[in-house]
Tab-separated table of C-alpha atoms and ligand atoms in Angstrom:
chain	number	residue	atom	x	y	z
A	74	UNK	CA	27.741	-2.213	-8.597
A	75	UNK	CA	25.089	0.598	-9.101
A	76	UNK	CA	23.258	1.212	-6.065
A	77	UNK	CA	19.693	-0.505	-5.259
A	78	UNK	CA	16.564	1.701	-5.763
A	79	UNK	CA	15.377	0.114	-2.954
A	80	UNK	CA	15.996	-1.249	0.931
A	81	UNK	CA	14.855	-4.145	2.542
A	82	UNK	CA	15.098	-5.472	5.942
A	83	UNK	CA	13.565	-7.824	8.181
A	84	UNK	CA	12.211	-6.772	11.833
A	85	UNK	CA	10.345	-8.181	14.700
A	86	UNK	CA	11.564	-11.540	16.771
A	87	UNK	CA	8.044	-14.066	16.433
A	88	UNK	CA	7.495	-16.353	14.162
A	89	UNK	CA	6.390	-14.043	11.615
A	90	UNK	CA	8.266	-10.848	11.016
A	91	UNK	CA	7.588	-7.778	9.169
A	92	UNK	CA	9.266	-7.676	6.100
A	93	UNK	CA	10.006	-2.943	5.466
A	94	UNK	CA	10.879	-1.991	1.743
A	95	UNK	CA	12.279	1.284	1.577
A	96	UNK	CA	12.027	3.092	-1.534
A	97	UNK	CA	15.607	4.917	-1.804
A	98	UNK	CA	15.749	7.407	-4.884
A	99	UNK	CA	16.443	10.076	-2.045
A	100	UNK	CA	17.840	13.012	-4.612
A	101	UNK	CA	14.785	12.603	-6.825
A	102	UNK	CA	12.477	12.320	-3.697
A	103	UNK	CA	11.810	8.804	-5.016
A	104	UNK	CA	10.419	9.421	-8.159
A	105	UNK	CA	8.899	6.422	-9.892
A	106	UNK	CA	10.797	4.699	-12.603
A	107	UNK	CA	10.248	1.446	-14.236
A	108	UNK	CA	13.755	-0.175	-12.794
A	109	UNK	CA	12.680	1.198	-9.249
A	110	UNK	CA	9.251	-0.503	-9.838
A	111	UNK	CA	10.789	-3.486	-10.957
A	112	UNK	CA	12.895	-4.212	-7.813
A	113	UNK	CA	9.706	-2.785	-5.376
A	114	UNK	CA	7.758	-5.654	-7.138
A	115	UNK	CA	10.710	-8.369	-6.390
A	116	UNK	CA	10.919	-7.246	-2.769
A	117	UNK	CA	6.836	-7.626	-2.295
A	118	UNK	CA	7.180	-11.075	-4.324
A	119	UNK	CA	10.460	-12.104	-2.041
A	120	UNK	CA	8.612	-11.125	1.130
A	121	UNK	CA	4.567	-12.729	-0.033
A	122	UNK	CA	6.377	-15.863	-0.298
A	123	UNK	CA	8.715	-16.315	2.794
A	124	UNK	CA	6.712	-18.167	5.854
A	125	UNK	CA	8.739	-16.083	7.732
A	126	UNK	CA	6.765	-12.947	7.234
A	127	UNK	CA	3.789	-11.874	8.220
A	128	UNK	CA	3.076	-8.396	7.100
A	129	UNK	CA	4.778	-5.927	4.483
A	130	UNK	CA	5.715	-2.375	5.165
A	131	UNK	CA	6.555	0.074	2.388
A	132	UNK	CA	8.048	3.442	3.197
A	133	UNK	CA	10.037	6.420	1.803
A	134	UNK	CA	12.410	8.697	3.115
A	135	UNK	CA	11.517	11.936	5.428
A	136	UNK	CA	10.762	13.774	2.827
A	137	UNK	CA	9.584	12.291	0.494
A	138	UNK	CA	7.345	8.810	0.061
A	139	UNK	CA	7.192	8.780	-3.461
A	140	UNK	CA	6.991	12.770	-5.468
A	141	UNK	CA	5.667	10.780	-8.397
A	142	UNK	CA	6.015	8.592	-11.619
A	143	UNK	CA	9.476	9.766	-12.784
A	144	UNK	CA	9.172	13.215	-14.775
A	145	UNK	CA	12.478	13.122	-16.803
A	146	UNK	CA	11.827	9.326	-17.957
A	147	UNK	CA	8.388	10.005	-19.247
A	148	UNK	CA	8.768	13.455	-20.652
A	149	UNK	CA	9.249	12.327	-24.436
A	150	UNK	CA	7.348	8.870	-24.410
A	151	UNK	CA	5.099	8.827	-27.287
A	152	UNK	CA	1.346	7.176	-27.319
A	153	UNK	CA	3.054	4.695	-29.242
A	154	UNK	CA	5.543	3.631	-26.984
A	155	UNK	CA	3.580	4.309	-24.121
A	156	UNK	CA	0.893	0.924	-25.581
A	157	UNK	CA	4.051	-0.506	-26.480
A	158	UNK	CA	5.942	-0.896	-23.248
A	159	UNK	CA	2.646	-1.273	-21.424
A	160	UNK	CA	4.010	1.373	-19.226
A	161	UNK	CA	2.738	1.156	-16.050
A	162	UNK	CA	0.264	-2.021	-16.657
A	163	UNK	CA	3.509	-4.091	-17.064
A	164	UNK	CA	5.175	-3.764	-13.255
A	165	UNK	CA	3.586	-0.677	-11.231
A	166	UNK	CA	0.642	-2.778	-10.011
A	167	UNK	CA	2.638	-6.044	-8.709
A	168	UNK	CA	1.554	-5.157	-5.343
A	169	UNK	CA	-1.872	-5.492	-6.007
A	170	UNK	CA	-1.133	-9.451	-6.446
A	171	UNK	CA	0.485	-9.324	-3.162
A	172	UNK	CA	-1.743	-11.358	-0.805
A	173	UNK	CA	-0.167	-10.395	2.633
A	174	UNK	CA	-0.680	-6.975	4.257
A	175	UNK	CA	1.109	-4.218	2.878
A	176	UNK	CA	1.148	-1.088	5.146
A	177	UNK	CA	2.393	2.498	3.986
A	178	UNK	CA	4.131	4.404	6.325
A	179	UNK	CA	4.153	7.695	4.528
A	180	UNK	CA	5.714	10.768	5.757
A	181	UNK	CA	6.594	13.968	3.501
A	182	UNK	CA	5.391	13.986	-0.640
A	183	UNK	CA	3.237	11.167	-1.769
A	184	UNK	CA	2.601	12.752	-5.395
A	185	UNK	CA	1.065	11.447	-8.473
A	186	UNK	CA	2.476	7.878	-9.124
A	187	UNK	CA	3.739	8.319	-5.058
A	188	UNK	CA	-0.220	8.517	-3.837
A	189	UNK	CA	-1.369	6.294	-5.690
A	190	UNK	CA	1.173	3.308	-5.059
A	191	UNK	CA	0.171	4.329	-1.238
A	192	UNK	CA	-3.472	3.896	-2.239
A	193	UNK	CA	-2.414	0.617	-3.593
A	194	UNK	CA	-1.463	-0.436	-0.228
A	195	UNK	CA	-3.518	-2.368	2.288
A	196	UNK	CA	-4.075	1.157	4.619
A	197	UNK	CA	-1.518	4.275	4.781
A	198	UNK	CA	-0.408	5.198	8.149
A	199	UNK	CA	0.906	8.968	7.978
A	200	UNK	CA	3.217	10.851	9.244
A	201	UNK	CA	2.133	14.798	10.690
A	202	UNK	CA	4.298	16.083	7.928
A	203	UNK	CA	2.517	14.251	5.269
A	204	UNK	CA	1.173	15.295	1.950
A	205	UNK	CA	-0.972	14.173	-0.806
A	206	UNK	CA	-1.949	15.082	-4.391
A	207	UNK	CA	-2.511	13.894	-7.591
A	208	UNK	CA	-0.899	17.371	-9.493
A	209	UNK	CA	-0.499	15.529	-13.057
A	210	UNK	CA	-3.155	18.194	-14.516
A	211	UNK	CA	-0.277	20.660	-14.226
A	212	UNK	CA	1.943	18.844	-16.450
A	213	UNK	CA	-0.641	17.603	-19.157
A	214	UNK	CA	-1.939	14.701	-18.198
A	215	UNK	CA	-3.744	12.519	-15.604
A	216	UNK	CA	-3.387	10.135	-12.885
A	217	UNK	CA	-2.668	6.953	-14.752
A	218	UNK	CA	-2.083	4.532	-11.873
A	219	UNK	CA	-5.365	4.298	-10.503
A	220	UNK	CA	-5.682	7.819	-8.990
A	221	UNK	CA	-8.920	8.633	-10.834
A	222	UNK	CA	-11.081	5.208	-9.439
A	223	UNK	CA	-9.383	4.759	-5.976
A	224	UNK	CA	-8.920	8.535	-4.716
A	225	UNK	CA	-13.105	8.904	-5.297
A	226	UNK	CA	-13.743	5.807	-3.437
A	227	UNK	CA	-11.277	6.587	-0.754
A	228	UNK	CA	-12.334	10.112	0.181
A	229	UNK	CA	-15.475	10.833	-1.868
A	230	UNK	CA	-16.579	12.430	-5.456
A	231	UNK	CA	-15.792	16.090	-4.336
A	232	UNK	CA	-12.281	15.408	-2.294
A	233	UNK	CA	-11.423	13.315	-5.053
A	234	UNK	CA	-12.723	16.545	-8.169
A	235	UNK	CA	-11.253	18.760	-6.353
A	236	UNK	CA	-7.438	17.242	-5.622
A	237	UNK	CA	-7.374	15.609	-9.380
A	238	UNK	CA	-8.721	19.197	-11.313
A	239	UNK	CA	-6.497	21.901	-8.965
A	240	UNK	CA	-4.020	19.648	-8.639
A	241	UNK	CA	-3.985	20.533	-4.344
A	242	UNK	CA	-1.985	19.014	-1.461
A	243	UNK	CA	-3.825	17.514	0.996
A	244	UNK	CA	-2.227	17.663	4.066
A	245	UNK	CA	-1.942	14.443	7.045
A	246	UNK	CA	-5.137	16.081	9.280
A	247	UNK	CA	-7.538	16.245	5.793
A	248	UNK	CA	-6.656	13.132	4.627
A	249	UNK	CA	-7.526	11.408	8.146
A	250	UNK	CA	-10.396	13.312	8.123
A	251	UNK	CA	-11.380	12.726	4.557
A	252	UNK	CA	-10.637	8.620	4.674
A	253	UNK	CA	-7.350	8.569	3.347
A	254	UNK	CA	-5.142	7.395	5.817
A	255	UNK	CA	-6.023	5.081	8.821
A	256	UNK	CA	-4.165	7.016	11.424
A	257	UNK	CA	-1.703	10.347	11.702
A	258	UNK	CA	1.241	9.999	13.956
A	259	UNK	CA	4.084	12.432	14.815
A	260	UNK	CA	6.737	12.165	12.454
A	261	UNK	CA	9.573	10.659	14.519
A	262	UNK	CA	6.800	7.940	15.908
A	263	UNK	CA	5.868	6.512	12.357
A	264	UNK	CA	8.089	3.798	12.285
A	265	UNK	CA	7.082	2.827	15.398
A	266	UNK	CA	3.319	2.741	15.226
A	267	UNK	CA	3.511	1.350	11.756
A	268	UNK	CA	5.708	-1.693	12.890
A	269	UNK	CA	3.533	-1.870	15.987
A	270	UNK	CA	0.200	-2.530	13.923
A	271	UNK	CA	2.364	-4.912	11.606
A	272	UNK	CA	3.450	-6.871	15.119
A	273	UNK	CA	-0.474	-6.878	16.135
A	274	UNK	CA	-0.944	-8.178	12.218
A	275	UNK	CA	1.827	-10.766	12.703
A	276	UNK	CA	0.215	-12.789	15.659
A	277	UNK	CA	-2.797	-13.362	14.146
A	278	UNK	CA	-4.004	-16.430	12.301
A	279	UNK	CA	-2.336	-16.189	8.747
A	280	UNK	CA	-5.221	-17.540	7.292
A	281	UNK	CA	-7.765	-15.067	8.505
A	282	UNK	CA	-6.141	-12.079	7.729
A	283	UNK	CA	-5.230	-13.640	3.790
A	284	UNK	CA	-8.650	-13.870	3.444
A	285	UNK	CA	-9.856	-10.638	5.802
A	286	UNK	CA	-7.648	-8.542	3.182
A	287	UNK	CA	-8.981	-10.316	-0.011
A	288	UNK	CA	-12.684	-9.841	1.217
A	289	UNK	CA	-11.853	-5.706	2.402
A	290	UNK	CA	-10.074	-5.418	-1.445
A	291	UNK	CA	-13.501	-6.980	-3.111
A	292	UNK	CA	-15.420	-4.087	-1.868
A	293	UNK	CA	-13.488	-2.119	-3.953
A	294	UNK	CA	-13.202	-3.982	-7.042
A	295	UNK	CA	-16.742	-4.558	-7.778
A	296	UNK	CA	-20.068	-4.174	-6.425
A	297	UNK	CA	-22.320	-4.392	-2.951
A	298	UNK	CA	-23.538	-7.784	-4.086
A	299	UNK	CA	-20.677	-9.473	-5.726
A	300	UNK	CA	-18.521	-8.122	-2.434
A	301	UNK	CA	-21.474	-9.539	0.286
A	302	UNK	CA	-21.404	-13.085	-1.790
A	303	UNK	CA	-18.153	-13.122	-2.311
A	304	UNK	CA	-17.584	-12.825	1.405
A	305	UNK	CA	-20.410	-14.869	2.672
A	306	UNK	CA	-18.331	-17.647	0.734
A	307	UNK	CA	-14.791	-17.079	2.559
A	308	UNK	CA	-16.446	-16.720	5.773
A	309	UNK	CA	-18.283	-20.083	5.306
A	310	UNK	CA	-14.893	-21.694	4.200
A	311	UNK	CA	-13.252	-20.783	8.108
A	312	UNK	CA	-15.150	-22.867	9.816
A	313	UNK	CA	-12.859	-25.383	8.066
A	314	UNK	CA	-10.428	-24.292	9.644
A	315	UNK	CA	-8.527	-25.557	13.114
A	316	UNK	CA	-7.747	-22.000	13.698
A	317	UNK	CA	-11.474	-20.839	13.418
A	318	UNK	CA	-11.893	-23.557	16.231
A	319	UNK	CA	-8.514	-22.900	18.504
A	320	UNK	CA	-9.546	-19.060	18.393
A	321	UNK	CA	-13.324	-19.502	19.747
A	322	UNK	CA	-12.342	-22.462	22.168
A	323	UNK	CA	-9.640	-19.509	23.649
A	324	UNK	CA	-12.313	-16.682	23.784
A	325	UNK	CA	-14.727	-19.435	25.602
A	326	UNK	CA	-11.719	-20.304	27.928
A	327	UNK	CA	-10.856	-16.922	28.514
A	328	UNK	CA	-6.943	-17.400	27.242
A	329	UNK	CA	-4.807	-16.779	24.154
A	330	UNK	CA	-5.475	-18.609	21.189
A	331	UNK	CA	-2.150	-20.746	19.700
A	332	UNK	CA	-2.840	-20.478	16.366
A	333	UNK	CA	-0.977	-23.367	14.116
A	334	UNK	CA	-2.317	-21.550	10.799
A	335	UNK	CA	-4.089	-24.489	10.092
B	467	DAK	N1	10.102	13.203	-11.376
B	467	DAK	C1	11.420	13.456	-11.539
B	467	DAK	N2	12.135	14.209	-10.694
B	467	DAK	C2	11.520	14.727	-9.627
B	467	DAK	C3	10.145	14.506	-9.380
B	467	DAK	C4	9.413	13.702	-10.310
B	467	DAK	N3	8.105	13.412	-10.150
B	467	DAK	N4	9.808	15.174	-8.244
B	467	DAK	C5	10.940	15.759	-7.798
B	467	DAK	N5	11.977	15.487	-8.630
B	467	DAK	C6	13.366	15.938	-8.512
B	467	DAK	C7	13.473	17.432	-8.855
B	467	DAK	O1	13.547	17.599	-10.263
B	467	DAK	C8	14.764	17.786	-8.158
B	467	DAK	O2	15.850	17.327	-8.943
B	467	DAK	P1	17.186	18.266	-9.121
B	467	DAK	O3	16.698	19.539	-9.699
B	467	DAK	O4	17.745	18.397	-7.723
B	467	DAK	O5	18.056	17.441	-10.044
B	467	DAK	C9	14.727	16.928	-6.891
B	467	DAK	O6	13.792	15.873	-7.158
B	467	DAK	C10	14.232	17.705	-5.678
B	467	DAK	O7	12.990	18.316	-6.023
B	467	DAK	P2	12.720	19.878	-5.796
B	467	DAK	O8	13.970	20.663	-5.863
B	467	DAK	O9	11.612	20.255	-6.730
B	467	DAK	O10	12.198	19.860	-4.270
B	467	DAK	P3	11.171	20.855	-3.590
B	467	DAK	O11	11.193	20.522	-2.126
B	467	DAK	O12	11.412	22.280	-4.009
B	467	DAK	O13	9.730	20.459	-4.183
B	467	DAK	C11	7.979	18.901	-4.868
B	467	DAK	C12	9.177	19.192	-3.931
B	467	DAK	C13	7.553	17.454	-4.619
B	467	DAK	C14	6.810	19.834	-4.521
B	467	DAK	C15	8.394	19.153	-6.348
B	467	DAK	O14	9.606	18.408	-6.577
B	467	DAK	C16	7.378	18.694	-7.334
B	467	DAK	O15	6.392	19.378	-7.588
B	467	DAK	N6	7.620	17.510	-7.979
B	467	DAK	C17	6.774	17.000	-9.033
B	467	DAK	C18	5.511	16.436	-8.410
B	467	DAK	C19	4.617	15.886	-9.502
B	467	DAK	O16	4.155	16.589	-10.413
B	467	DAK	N7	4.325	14.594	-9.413
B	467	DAK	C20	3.477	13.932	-10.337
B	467	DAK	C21	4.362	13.329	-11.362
B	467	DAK	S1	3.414	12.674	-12.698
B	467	DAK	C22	0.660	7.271	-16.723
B	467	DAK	C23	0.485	6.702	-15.489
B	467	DAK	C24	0.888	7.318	-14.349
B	467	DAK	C25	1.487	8.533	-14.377
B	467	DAK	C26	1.694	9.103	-15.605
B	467	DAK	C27	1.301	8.487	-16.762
B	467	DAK	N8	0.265	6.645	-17.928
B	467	DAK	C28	-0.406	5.348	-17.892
B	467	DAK	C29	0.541	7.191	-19.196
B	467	DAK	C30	1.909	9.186	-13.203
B	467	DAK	C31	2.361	10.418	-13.313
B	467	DAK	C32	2.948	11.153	-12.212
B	467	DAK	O17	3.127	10.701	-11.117
């Protein structure tokens, strides 16, 4: 049996759990190919549809989160196979469908096709040792999953110039600074803050944070006014809700809420 090109596991004891997909090219530093993408985007669908869980995590080794799309596999792909195989369109963007929380826990490399599956995540915890970049000027071409749009509108036009035309590293402290990531942790604590914000995820009301991420993603899909409308609507459709109801009558009572996800 050839080996996977990726982990799963289950962790946590509630009634939701935290579903962690380990990406496990470890020689290449995880570079990208399509039949690792293909098995990333079964373990996303297996986990979005089991009650069980609550929130995703998706990590890479020490080293290396992801050093990019796959050099060797792409190095003598025409522009006609390229349309062809819809490379990239056809399975790099699954988890963008994904409707739970996906967290990355990155420590080491997140390159190229590496940073910007990250990006593609709900919020990137990193590790101290941490390190992004979007170098595919220095081998001819550009970022091609999504670097270009989301890197500007995560840290800003310059950040974003800068990183995709030198082809730089960013290191864990910029990228907190710049917007990047959500939080930097020491290295041998990322597992454990990232599972612990995936456990505070997990008890809430399934519902609200469905909807929370769908209306946080809008903002960056389209514009101010689409985004407020768009989330005037969800938050109007709560209050049908028995959790919207459970979780104010706690707050009012001054305990926890129970929520039944109702
Ligand atoms: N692809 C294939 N193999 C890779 C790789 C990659 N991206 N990155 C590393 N490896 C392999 C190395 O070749 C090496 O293999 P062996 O020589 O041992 O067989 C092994 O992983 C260990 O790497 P190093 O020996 O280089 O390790 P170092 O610690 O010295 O350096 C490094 C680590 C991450 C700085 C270095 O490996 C590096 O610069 N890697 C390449 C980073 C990179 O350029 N990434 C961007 C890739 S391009 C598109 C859409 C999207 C994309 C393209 C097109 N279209 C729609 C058309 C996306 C493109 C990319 O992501």
């Amino acid at each position: 049996m050839t080996e996977p090109l990726v982990l799963t596991q289950t962790i946590g004891e509630g009634a939701r759990r935290t579903g962690v997909i380990t990406l496990h090219r470890p020689k290449q530093l995880n570079a990208l190919n399509d039949a690792l993408m293909d098995q990333l985007g079964a373990a996303l669908q297996g986990f979005d549809a089991d009650d069980g869980i609550g929130c995703i995590v998706v990590t890479g080794s020490e080293k290396a989160f992801a050093a990019g799309a796959d050099i060797s596999a792409m190095a003598k792909k025409t522009y006609a196979e390229a349309i062809a195989e819809n490379f990239i369109g056809r399975n790099w963007e699954t988890i963008l469908t994904i409707r739970k929380p996906v967290i990355a826990a990155v420590s080491g490399f997140a390159l190229g096709g590496g940073c910007e599956l990250a990006m593609m995540c709900d919020f990137i915890i990193a590790a101290d040792t941490a390190k992004f970049g979007q170098p595919e000027i220095k081998i001819g071409i550009i970022p091609g999953a999504g670097g270009t749009q989301r890197l500007p509108r995560a840290v800003g036009k310059s950040k974003a110039m800068d990183m995709v035309l030198t082809a730089r590293m960013m290191d864990a402290a910029e990228a907190e600074r710049a917007g990047l990531v959500s939080r930097v942790v020491p290295a041998d604590k990322l597992m454990d803050e990232v599972l612990a914000a995936a456990d505070a995820i997990n008890a809430l009301s399934p519902a609200s944070v469905l909807l929370a991420k769908s209306c946080v993603n809008k903002a960056f899909e389209g514009g101010l006014a689409d985004g407020v409308q768009h989330e005037r609507r969800i938050f109007h459709s709560l209050f049908a809700t028995e959790d919207q109801k459970e979780g104010m009558a706690a707050f009012l009572e001054k305990r926890k809420p129970a929520w039944t996800g109702r």
